[in-house]
Coordinates of C-alpha atoms in Angstrom, one line a residue:
M1 CA 46.0 151.8 126.3
P2 CA 43.1 149.9 124.7
S3 CA 42.8 146.2 125.2
Y4 CA 41.4 143.3 123.2
T5 CA 40.1 139.8 124.0
A6 CA 38.9 137.5 121.3
P7 CA 35.2 136.6 121.7
L8 CA 35.9 132.9 121.7
K9 CA 32.4 131.8 122.8
D10 CA 30.9 133.6 119.9
Y11 CA 33.3 132.1 117.4
Q12 CA 32.2 128.6 118.7
F13 CA 28.6 129.5 118.6
V14 CA 28.7 130.7 115.0
L15 CA 30.8 127.7 113.8
H16 CA 28.9 125.0 115.7
D17 CA 25.4 126.1 116.8
L18 CA 24.7 128.2 113.7
L19 CA 26.7 126.8 110.8
K20 CA 27.1 123.3 112.3
V21 CA 30.4 123.0 110.4
S22 CA 31.3 119.5 111.4
E23 CA 28.1 118.2 109.9
Q24 CA 28.5 119.9 106.5
D25 CA 29.5 117.8 103.5
V26 CA 32.6 119.8 102.6
P27 CA 36.1 118.2 102.6
G28 CA 37.9 118.9 105.9
Y29 CA 34.7 120.1 107.7
A30 CA 34.2 116.7 109.5
D31 CA 37.4 117.3 111.4
L32 CA 36.2 120.7 112.7
D33 CA 34.8 119.6 116.0
R34 CA 34.4 121.9 119.0
D35 CA 37.6 120.8 120.7
F36 CA 39.7 121.3 117.6
T37 CA 38.3 124.7 116.6
G38 CA 38.3 125.8 120.2
A39 CA 42.0 125.0 120.7
V40 CA 43.0 126.7 117.4
L41 CA 41.0 129.9 118.0
E42 CA 42.1 130.1 121.7
E43 CA 45.7 130.2 120.5
A44 CA 44.8 132.8 117.8
G45 CA 43.2 134.8 120.5
K46 CA 46.3 134.6 122.7
I47 CA 48.8 135.8 120.1
S48 CA 46.4 138.6 119.2
S49 CA 45.9 139.8 122.7
D50 CA 49.4 139.2 124.0
V51 CA 51.6 140.0 121.0
L52 CA 49.7 142.0 118.3
S53 CA 47.4 144.2 120.4
P54 CA 50.2 146.0 122.3
L55 CA 51.9 146.8 119.0
N56 CA 48.8 148.5 117.6
V57 CA 49.5 151.9 119.2
V58 CA 53.2 151.5 118.4
G59 CA 52.5 151.1 114.7
D60 CA 50.1 154.0 114.8
T61 CA 52.5 156.4 116.4
E62 CA 55.8 155.3 114.8
G63 CA 54.5 154.4 111.3
C64 CA 56.9 153.1 108.6
V65 CA 60.1 154.9 107.4
L66 CA 61.8 154.7 104.0
E67 CA 65.6 154.5 104.5
N68 CA 68.0 154.1 101.6
G69 CA 65.4 152.4 99.5
V70 CA 64.1 150.0 102.2
V71 CA 61.0 150.4 104.3
R72 CA 61.6 150.0 108.1
T73 CA 58.6 148.8 110.0
P74 CA 57.6 149.9 113.5
T75 CA 59.4 148.7 116.6
G76 CA 58.5 145.1 117.5
F77 CA 56.8 144.3 114.2
K78 CA 59.5 142.0 112.9
A79 CA 59.7 139.9 116.0
A80 CA 55.9 139.6 116.1
F81 CA 55.9 138.6 112.4
D82 CA 58.4 135.9 113.2
Q83 CA 56.0 134.6 115.9
V84 CA 53.1 134.6 113.6
R85 CA 55.1 132.7 111.0
E86 CA 56.4 130.2 113.5
G87 CA 52.9 129.5 114.7
G88 CA 51.8 128.5 111.2
W89 CA 49.1 131.2 111.1
T90 CA 50.1 132.3 107.6
G91 CA 49.3 129.1 105.8
M92 CA 46.4 127.6 107.6
D93 CA 44.2 126.9 104.5
V94 CA 47.1 126.4 102.1
P95 CA 47.4 122.8 100.6
E96 CA 49.9 120.7 102.5
Q97 CA 52.0 120.1 99.4
Y98 CA 53.0 123.7 99.6
G99 CA 53.7 123.7 103.3
G100 CA 50.3 124.7 104.6
Q101 CA 48.0 122.9 107.0
G102 CA 45.3 122.2 104.5
L103 CA 42.4 123.5 106.7
P104 CA 39.2 124.9 105.3
Y105 CA 39.0 128.6 104.4
I106 CA 36.5 129.2 107.2
M107 CA 39.2 128.4 109.8
H108 CA 41.5 130.8 108.1
T109 CA 38.7 133.4 108.3
A110 CA 37.9 132.7 112.0
A111 CA 41.6 132.9 113.0
Q112 CA 42.2 136.1 111.1
E113 CA 39.4 138.0 112.9
P114 CA 41.2 138.4 116.3
M115 CA 44.4 139.3 114.6
V116 CA 42.6 142.1 112.6
S117 CA 40.9 143.4 115.7
A118 CA 44.2 143.4 117.6
N119 CA 46.3 145.0 114.9
M120 CA 44.8 145.7 111.5
A121 CA 47.8 147.3 110.0
F122 CA 50.1 144.5 111.0
N123 CA 47.8 141.8 109.8
M124 CA 47.7 143.3 106.3
Y125 CA 51.3 142.0 105.6
Q126 CA 50.1 138.4 105.8
G127 CA 46.7 139.2 104.4
L128 CA 48.0 140.6 101.1
T129 CA 50.4 137.6 100.9
H130 CA 47.5 135.2 101.2
G131 CA 45.7 136.9 98.4
A132 CA 48.8 136.8 96.1
L133 CA 49.2 133.1 96.9
S134 CA 45.6 132.3 96.1
A135 CA 46.0 134.0 92.7
I136 CA 49.1 132.0 91.9
L137 CA 47.5 128.7 93.1
A138 CA 44.4 129.4 90.9
H139 CA 46.1 130.6 87.7
G140 CA 49.8 130.0 87.9
S141 CA 51.7 127.2 86.2
D142 CA 52.9 124.2 88.2
A143 CA 56.4 125.6 88.1
Q144 CA 55.2 128.9 89.4
K145 CA 53.3 127.2 92.2
D146 CA 56.3 125.1 93.2
M147 CA 58.6 128.1 93.1
Y148 CA 56.5 130.7 95.0
A149 CA 53.7 128.9 97.0
P150 CA 55.8 127.4 99.8
K151 CA 57.6 130.6 100.6
L152 CA 54.4 132.7 100.4
A153 CA 52.6 130.1 102.6
S154 CA 55.2 130.5 105.3
C155 CA 55.6 134.3 104.7
E156 CA 59.3 133.9 104.3
W157 CA 58.4 135.9 101.2
T158 CA 55.4 138.2 101.3
G159 CA 53.1 139.3 98.4
T160 CA 51.3 142.3 97.1
M161 CA 48.7 143.2 94.5
N162 CA 49.4 146.1 92.2
L163 CA 46.4 147.6 90.3
T164 CA 46.0 151.3 90.9
E165 CA 48.0 153.9 88.9
P166 CA 48.1 157.7 89.5
H167 CA 45.5 158.4 86.8
C168 CA 43.3 155.3 87.2
G169 CA 41.7 153.4 90.1
T170 CA 38.4 151.7 89.3
D171 CA 38.8 152.1 85.6
L172 CA 41.8 149.8 85.1
G173 CA 41.4 149.8 81.4
L174 CA 43.2 153.2 81.4
M175 CA 46.4 151.7 82.9
R176 CA 49.7 152.6 81.3
T177 CA 52.1 150.1 82.9
K178 CA 53.4 147.9 80.1
A179 CA 55.0 144.5 79.8
V180 CA 57.3 143.9 76.9
P181 CA 57.9 140.3 75.9
Q182 CA 61.5 138.9 76.0
D183 CA 63.1 136.1 74.0
D184 CA 63.4 133.9 77.1
G185 CA 59.7 134.1 77.8
S186 CA 59.9 136.7 80.5
F187 CA 58.6 140.3 80.3
K188 CA 60.1 143.7 81.0
V189 CA 57.6 145.6 83.2
S190 CA 57.7 149.4 83.3
G191 CA 55.3 151.8 85.0
Q192 CA 54.2 153.2 88.3
K193 CA 51.7 151.8 90.8
I194 CA 50.3 153.6 93.8
F195 CA 48.5 152.7 97.1
I196 CA 50.4 149.4 97.3
S197 CA 49.7 148.0 100.8
A198 CA 52.8 146.2 102.2
G199 CA 54.7 147.3 99.1
D200 CA 58.0 147.1 100.9
H201 CA 59.2 146.2 104.4
D202 CA 62.0 144.6 106.4
M203 CA 60.2 141.5 107.6
A204 CA 60.7 139.1 104.7
E205 CA 63.6 138.0 102.5
N206 CA 61.7 138.8 99.3
I207 CA 58.4 140.4 98.2
I208 CA 56.5 138.9 95.3
H209 CA 54.5 141.6 93.5
L210 CA 51.5 140.7 91.4
V211 CA 51.3 143.5 88.8
L212 CA 48.6 144.2 86.2
A213 CA 50.1 145.5 83.0
K214 CA 49.4 145.7 79.2
I215 CA 51.4 143.8 76.6
P216 CA 51.9 146.1 73.6
G217 CA 49.7 145.3 70.7
G218 CA 47.0 143.7 72.9
P219 CA 43.3 144.7 72.9
D220 CA 42.3 148.2 74.2
G221 CA 40.9 148.8 77.6
I222 CA 40.4 146.2 80.3
K223 CA 40.5 143.3 77.7
G224 CA 44.2 144.0 77.2
V225 CA 45.3 143.6 80.8
S226 CA 47.6 140.8 81.9
L227 CA 48.9 139.7 85.3
F228 CA 52.6 139.2 86.1
I229 CA 54.7 138.0 89.0
V230 CA 57.4 140.6 89.6
P231 CA 59.8 139.7 92.5
K232 CA 61.6 142.3 94.4
I233 CA 64.6 140.1 94.2
I234 CA 65.0 137.7 91.2
V235 CA 64.5 134.1 92.1
N236 CA 67.0 131.7 90.5
E237 CA 65.9 128.4 89.0
D238 CA 67.1 126.5 92.1
G239 CA 64.9 128.8 94.3
S240 CA 67.8 130.8 95.7
L241 CA 67.7 134.6 95.6
G242 CA 69.7 136.4 92.9
D243 CA 70.0 140.0 91.8
R244 CA 67.8 142.9 92.8
N245 CA 65.0 143.4 90.3
G246 CA 64.1 146.8 88.7
V247 CA 61.6 147.5 91.4
S248 CA 61.8 150.5 93.8
V249 CA 59.8 152.4 96.3
G250 CA 59.0 155.9 95.3
K251 CA 57.6 157.0 98.6
I252 CA 55.5 155.9 101.6
E253 CA 52.1 157.5 101.6
E254 CA 51.1 159.6 104.6
K255 CA 47.6 158.6 105.4
M256 CA 44.8 158.9 107.9
G257 CA 45.2 155.4 109.5
I258 CA 46.8 152.0 109.3
H259 CA 50.2 153.8 109.8
G260 CA 51.9 150.5 110.7
N261 CA 51.4 149.2 107.2
S262 CA 53.6 150.6 104.4
T263 CA 51.4 151.9 101.7
C264 CA 53.9 152.6 98.9
V265 CA 54.3 154.1 95.5
M266 CA 56.0 151.4 93.5
N267 CA 58.2 152.1 90.4
Y268 CA 58.9 149.4 87.9
D269 CA 61.8 150.1 85.6
E270 CA 62.1 147.3 83.1
A271 CA 61.7 144.9 85.9
T272 CA 61.7 141.2 85.1
G273 CA 58.2 139.8 85.2
Y274 CA 56.6 136.4 84.5
L275 CA 53.1 136.0 83.1
I276 CA 50.4 134.3 85.2
G277 CA 47.8 132.5 83.2
E278 CA 47.0 133.7 79.7
E279 CA 47.9 137.0 78.0
H280 CA 45.2 139.6 78.2
K281 CA 43.3 137.6 80.9
G282 CA 44.8 139.3 83.9
M283 CA 41.6 140.5 85.4
R284 CA 40.2 137.0 85.7
A285 CA 43.3 136.0 87.6
M286 CA 43.3 139.1 89.8
F287 CA 39.7 138.7 90.7
V288 CA 40.6 135.5 92.6
M289 CA 42.6 137.9 94.8
M290 CA 40.1 140.6 94.8
N291 CA 37.0 138.5 95.8
E292 CA 39.0 136.9 98.6
A293 CA 40.3 140.3 99.6
R294 CA 36.8 141.8 99.6
L295 CA 35.5 139.2 102.1
G296 CA 38.6 140.0 104.2
V297 CA 38.0 143.7 104.0
G298 CA 34.4 143.2 105.2
L299 CA 35.9 141.3 108.1
Q300 CA 38.2 144.3 108.8
G301 CA 35.1 146.5 109.0
Y302 CA 33.4 144.6 111.8
A303 CA 36.7 143.5 113.4
Q304 CA 37.5 147.2 114.1
S305 CA 34.0 147.8 115.3
E306 CA 34.4 144.8 117.7
V307 CA 37.6 146.0 119.4
A308 CA 36.2 149.5 119.6
Y309 CA 33.0 148.1 121.2
Q310 CA 35.0 146.1 123.8
N311 CA 36.8 149.2 125.0
A312 CA 33.6 151.3 124.9
V313 CA 31.9 148.7 127.2
A314 CA 34.7 148.7 129.6
Y315 CA 34.7 152.5 129.8
A316 CA 30.9 152.7 130.1
K317 CA 31.1 150.3 133.1
D318 CA 33.9 152.2 134.8
R319 CA 33.2 155.9 134.1
L320 CA 30.9 157.6 136.6
Q321 CA 28.6 160.2 135.2
G322 CA 25.2 161.3 136.4
R323 CA 22.5 159.2 138.0
A324 CA 20.0 156.8 136.5
V325 CA 16.6 158.3 136.0
T326 CA 14.9 155.4 137.7
G327 CA 17.0 155.7 140.9
V328 CA 20.5 155.5 142.2
Q329 CA 22.4 152.4 141.0
N330 CA 25.8 153.1 142.7
P331 CA 24.9 154.4 146.2
D332 CA 28.5 154.2 147.4
G333 CA 29.8 156.4 144.6
P334 CA 29.3 160.0 143.6
A335 CA 27.6 159.0 140.4
D336 CA 26.4 156.0 138.5
P337 CA 28.4 154.4 135.7
L338 CA 27.6 155.5 132.1
I339 CA 26.1 152.1 131.3
V340 CA 23.0 152.8 133.3
H341 CA 21.8 155.5 130.9
P342 CA 19.4 154.3 128.1
D343 CA 21.2 156.3 125.3
I344 CA 24.5 154.6 126.2
R345 CA 22.7 151.3 126.2
R346 CA 21.3 152.1 122.8
N347 CA 24.7 152.9 121.4
L348 CA 26.3 149.8 122.8
M349 CA 23.4 147.6 121.6
D350 CA 23.7 149.0 118.1
Q351 CA 27.4 148.0 118.1
K352 CA 27.0 144.6 119.7
S353 CA 24.1 143.5 117.5
F354 CA 25.9 144.6 114.4
N355 CA 29.2 142.9 115.3
E356 CA 27.7 139.6 116.1
G357 CA 25.4 139.6 113.0
A358 CA 28.3 140.7 110.8
R359 CA 30.5 137.9 112.2
A360 CA 27.9 135.3 111.4
F361 CA 27.4 136.7 107.9
T362 CA 31.1 136.7 107.1
F363 CA 31.7 133.2 108.4
W364 CA 28.7 132.0 106.4
G365 CA 30.3 133.7 103.3
A366 CA 33.6 131.8 104.0
S367 CA 31.7 128.5 104.2
L368 CA 30.1 129.3 100.8
L369 CA 33.6 129.8 99.4
D370 CA 34.7 126.5 100.8
R371 CA 31.7 124.8 99.3
A372 CA 32.3 126.5 96.0
H373 CA 36.0 125.6 95.8
Q374 CA 36.1 122.2 97.5
N375 CA 32.8 120.8 96.1
S376 CA 32.8 122.7 92.8
D377 CA 29.3 123.9 93.8
K378 CA 28.2 126.4 91.2
D379 CA 25.2 127.5 93.3
A380 CA 27.4 128.3 96.3
E381 CA 29.8 130.2 94.0
G382 CA 27.0 132.2 92.5
L383 CA 25.5 133.0 95.9
V384 CA 28.8 134.1 97.5
S385 CA 29.5 136.2 94.3
L386 CA 26.2 137.9 95.0
M387 CA 27.0 138.4 98.6
T388 CA 30.6 139.7 98.2
P389 CA 29.8 143.4 97.5
V390 CA 27.4 143.3 100.4
I391 CA 29.9 141.8 102.8
K392 CA 32.5 144.3 101.7
G393 CA 30.3 147.4 101.3
F394 CA 27.7 147.1 104.1
L395 CA 30.0 145.7 106.7
T396 CA 32.7 148.3 106.2
D397 CA 30.3 151.2 106.1
K398 CA 28.7 150.0 109.3
G399 CA 32.0 149.0 110.9
F400 CA 33.3 152.5 110.6
E401 CA 30.0 154.0 111.8
Y402 CA 30.1 151.8 114.9
A403 CA 33.8 152.5 115.6
V404 CA 32.9 156.1 115.7
A405 CA 29.9 155.3 117.9
A406 CA 32.2 153.5 120.3
Q407 CA 34.4 156.6 120.3
Q408 CA 31.3 158.6 121.2
V409 CA 30.8 156.7 124.4
Y410 CA 34.0 158.2 125.7
G411 CA 32.9 161.8 125.2
G412 CA 35.9 164.1 125.0
H413 CA 38.3 161.3 126.0
G414 CA 37.3 159.6 122.7
Y415 CA 38.8 162.4 120.8
I416 CA 42.1 162.3 122.7
E417 CA 44.8 160.1 121.3
E418 CA 46.0 158.6 124.6
W419 CA 42.7 156.7 124.9
G420 CA 43.2 154.9 121.6
M421 CA 39.6 155.2 120.2
S422 CA 40.6 157.5 117.4
Q423 CA 42.9 154.8 115.9
F424 CA 40.0 152.3 115.5
A425 CA 38.0 154.9 113.6
R426 CA 40.9 156.0 111.5
D427 CA 42.0 152.5 110.7
A428 CA 38.4 151.4 109.9
R429 CA 38.0 154.3 107.4
I430 CA 40.2 152.8 104.7
A431 CA 38.1 149.6 104.5
M432 CA 35.3 151.6 102.9
I433 CA 37.7 152.7 100.2
Y434 CA 40.1 150.1 99.1
E435 CA 39.5 146.8 97.2
G436 CA 36.8 148.8 95.3
A437 CA 35.2 151.8 97.0
N438 CA 31.8 151.1 98.4
G439 CA 29.9 153.1 95.8
V440 CA 31.5 150.7 93.2
Q441 CA 30.5 147.7 95.3
A442 CA 26.9 149.0 95.2
L443 CA 27.1 149.5 91.4
D444 CA 28.5 146.0 91.0
L445 CA 25.7 144.5 93.1
V446 CA 22.8 146.2 91.3
G447 CA 24.4 146.6 87.8
R448 CA 25.9 143.1 87.5
K449 CA 25.4 140.7 90.4
L450 CA 21.6 140.8 90.6
A451 CA 21.2 139.6 87.0
I452 CA 24.0 136.9 87.0
D453 CA 22.6 133.6 85.6
G454 CA 19.3 135.3 84.9
G455 CA 18.8 136.4 88.5
K456 CA 19.1 132.8 89.7
H457 CA 21.1 133.5 92.8
L458 CA 19.1 136.5 93.9
M459 CA 15.9 134.4 93.6
G460 CA 17.7 131.6 95.4
F461 CA 18.4 133.9 98.3
F462 CA 14.8 135.0 98.4
E463 CA 13.7 131.4 98.5
M464 CA 16.3 130.5 101.2
V465 CA 14.9 133.2 103.5
K466 CA 11.3 132.5 102.6
S467 CA 11.8 128.7 103.3
F468 CA 13.4 129.4 106.6
I469 CA 10.5 131.6 107.7
K470 CA 7.9 129.0 106.5
E471 CA 9.7 126.0 108.2
N472 CA 9.8 127.8 111.5
E473 CA 6.5 129.8 111.6
G474 CA 5.1 127.3 114.1
N475 CA 7.7 128.4 116.6
E476 CA 5.9 131.1 118.5
A477 CA 9.0 132.2 120.4
L478 CA 10.8 132.8 117.1
K479 CA 7.9 134.1 115.1
K480 CA 7.0 137.5 116.6
D481 CA 10.6 138.7 117.4
F482 CA 12.5 137.2 114.5
L483 CA 10.4 135.8 111.7
D484 CA 7.8 138.6 111.3
P485 CA 10.5 141.3 111.1
L486 CA 12.5 139.2 108.7
K487 CA 9.5 138.6 106.5
A488 CA 8.8 142.4 106.3
A489 CA 12.4 143.1 105.4
R490 CA 12.5 140.4 102.7
K491 CA 9.4 142.0 101.1
D492 CA 11.1 145.4 101.1
M493 CA 14.1 143.8 99.3
Q494 CA 11.9 142.1 96.8
A495 CA 10.0 145.3 96.1
A496 CA 13.3 147.1 95.5
A497 CA 14.5 144.4 93.1
M498 CA 11.2 144.6 91.2
Y499 CA 11.6 148.4 91.0
F500 CA 15.0 147.9 89.4
M501 CA 13.6 145.5 86.9
G502 CA 11.1 148.2 85.8
S503 CA 13.9 150.8 85.4
M504 CA 15.4 149.5 82.2
K505 CA 14.3 152.6 80.2
N506 CA 16.1 154.8 82.7
P507 CA 19.1 152.9 84.2
N508 CA 19.9 156.0 86.3
N509 CA 16.8 155.0 88.4
A510 CA 18.5 151.8 89.4
L511 CA 22.0 153.2 89.9
S512 CA 20.7 156.1 92.0
G513 CA 19.2 153.5 94.4
S514 CA 22.2 151.1 94.3
Y515 CA 23.8 152.3 97.5
D516 CA 20.5 152.1 99.4
F517 CA 19.9 148.7 98.0
M518 CA 23.3 147.5 99.2
H519 CA 22.4 148.6 102.7
L520 CA 18.9 147.2 102.4
M521 CA 20.3 143.8 101.4
G522 CA 22.9 144.0 104.1
H523 CA 20.2 144.4 106.7
V524 CA 18.2 141.5 105.3
C525 CA 21.3 139.3 105.4
L526 CA 22.1 140.2 109.0
G527 CA 18.4 139.8 109.8
Y528 CA 18.5 136.3 108.3
M529 CA 21.6 135.5 110.3
W530 CA 20.0 136.8 113.5
A531 CA 16.8 134.7 112.9
R532 CA 19.0 131.6 112.4
M533 CA 21.0 132.5 115.5
G534 CA 17.9 133.1 117.6
K535 CA 16.7 129.6 116.6
A536 CA 20.1 128.0 117.3
A537 CA 20.3 129.7 120.7
M538 CA 16.7 128.6 121.6
E539 CA 17.5 125.0 120.5
A540 CA 20.7 125.0 122.6
L541 CA 18.7 126.1 125.7
D542 CA 16.0 123.5 125.1
G543 CA 18.8 120.9 124.8
G544 CA 20.1 121.7 128.2
A545 CA 23.2 123.7 127.3
S546 CA 25.0 124.9 130.4
D547 CA 25.9 128.5 129.3
T548 CA 22.4 129.9 129.7
D549 CA 23.6 133.4 130.3
F550 CA 25.5 133.5 126.9
L551 CA 22.5 132.0 125.0
N552 CA 19.9 134.3 126.6
T553 CA 22.1 137.3 125.9
K554 CA 22.4 136.1 122.3
I555 CA 18.6 136.0 121.9
A556 CA 18.1 139.4 123.5
T557 CA 20.8 140.9 121.3
G558 CA 19.0 139.4 118.2
R559 CA 15.7 140.8 119.3
Y560 CA 17.3 144.2 119.5
Y561 CA 18.6 144.0 116.0
M562 CA 15.3 142.8 114.6
A563 CA 13.3 145.6 116.4
R564 CA 15.7 148.5 116.1
Q565 CA 17.9 148.0 113.1
L566 CA 16.1 145.8 110.6
P567 CA 13.2 148.3 110.0
S568 CA 15.9 150.4 108.2
T569 CA 14.9 148.4 105.1
A570 CA 11.7 150.5 104.8
L571 CA 13.7 153.7 104.7
H572 CA 16.0 152.4 102.0
L573 CA 13.1 151.2 99.9
A574 CA 11.4 154.6 100.2
R575 CA 14.6 156.2 98.9
I576 CA 15.0 153.7 96.1
N577 CA 11.4 154.4 94.9
T578 CA 12.1 158.1 94.4
G579 CA 14.2 157.2 91.4
A580 CA 16.9 159.4 89.8
D581 CA 15.0 162.7 89.3
T582 CA 16.1 164.4 92.5
V583 CA 19.6 162.8 92.3
M584 CA 20.3 164.0 88.8
A585 CA 18.4 167.3 88.9
L586 CA 21.3 169.7 89.1
E587 CA 23.7 170.6 86.3
A588 CA 27.3 169.9 87.1
A589 CA 27.9 173.7 87.3
N590 CA 25.4 174.0 90.1
F591 CA 27.2 171.9 92.6

């Protein structure tokens, strides 16, 4: 059975050596010293390794079952969910007035990573709840916050997000679910939603569905969409549970992975719902959920790559196959371990350098969200908005790629279910699809995000990278291995952006290159993170840090990424510069 151990040293390095969280002027950050974050994340690692990881295979093999209208979760899930609740893990960043711990979002993000690595399907139950709660806190009335927030924070009740319908996914303006106003101010919600993660289960007293629907007579398309709270069980004015609402599970989807999470078809038959925010402004409220969810899905991408990598390393060190070309490394055995072979090393270094760069990128994104929300920092809000499709799209594409790469280390055993590597690849695959398929993320990035505020945030990012390079160009140890490759990659990204600016007469030129640009920008972002981590590790060594092996390994891993991965920007730029002609050359009938 696969195993998992939280990379606690790396969490601490990113939080304190790279981001220097306790020195940032964000409310709550001053309390995030090494001892505090270390204690919290050590406990998150323990529950992940000891409780959640052993249930990962159970969830995969048993799946969820629909019995008499109720979804039954896999063996052990309910007891584990009780432990997660009791530990306070579900409300870490929720305001204290609603029963949470009031910690910064970055701590929620850091504590979620080991849980996702250990058991992605299980963690989705609380993950969706957190998103629903965030939407209510951002756009709900005071009465709605008081009614729902404490129970969602504790996960006594869980939450969902209901967007997709059988005939519409990305194009939500086509939705047919309707919400008819009632005399008492409530609405009757009718329609069908599909692909609803954690849509029903037996681990909570109630499930609070957030449902997008159209109020009859409203504007056409996406401008006529509103957001509603639709509880599985009606909540009485005193907070007690009343009658069952007109909500039912049509079926559980049979899917490639995340079997331990109940992905449901949800039927709404004149179910009682309550408007969140203003009529016809549902997408604005739902995007609070979706932006947070997209950062969380990016985390899922590299978190699955991380656990797959850990197991691939263990296998490569243990499995004896062949002899090293430079001479016998294991003279007492019949063969040398796999890890002596250069191609295995290449594979593992690809994985390791991605995982660590992606972690830094995601934690940085979480810190920008804290700065945006806690400090009302519009520049941070604009920058993280620009980064969100890259975090989601690039990290999930690569996370799946490297989960498959880890499987490859096992050879034929990687394809056999008893070794568990298949599950990591299958579970990681959904992250490229849900919360906006990655092609849509690329279109959002190029078609909308680059030009937000007149391109201010894109130019701000370019300047951020340029300034870092200029400030450190006197550091010879950093310059050759980190700064020079980053400078070349930044120039590739700028050239691609300039190409898009010249594509106004034929927008297909820009959109044909959008996917390559998302990956190009992703590499630049990870390159920027690695340059900063290289500097931080060198400074820690110069300062007499005791863990020299960890720090030297960090620097060597960064050098690998800058030398072997970052040059991918040139390939992506070359593709972008070809425009749309070859992409659009065929008539539809010729495919």
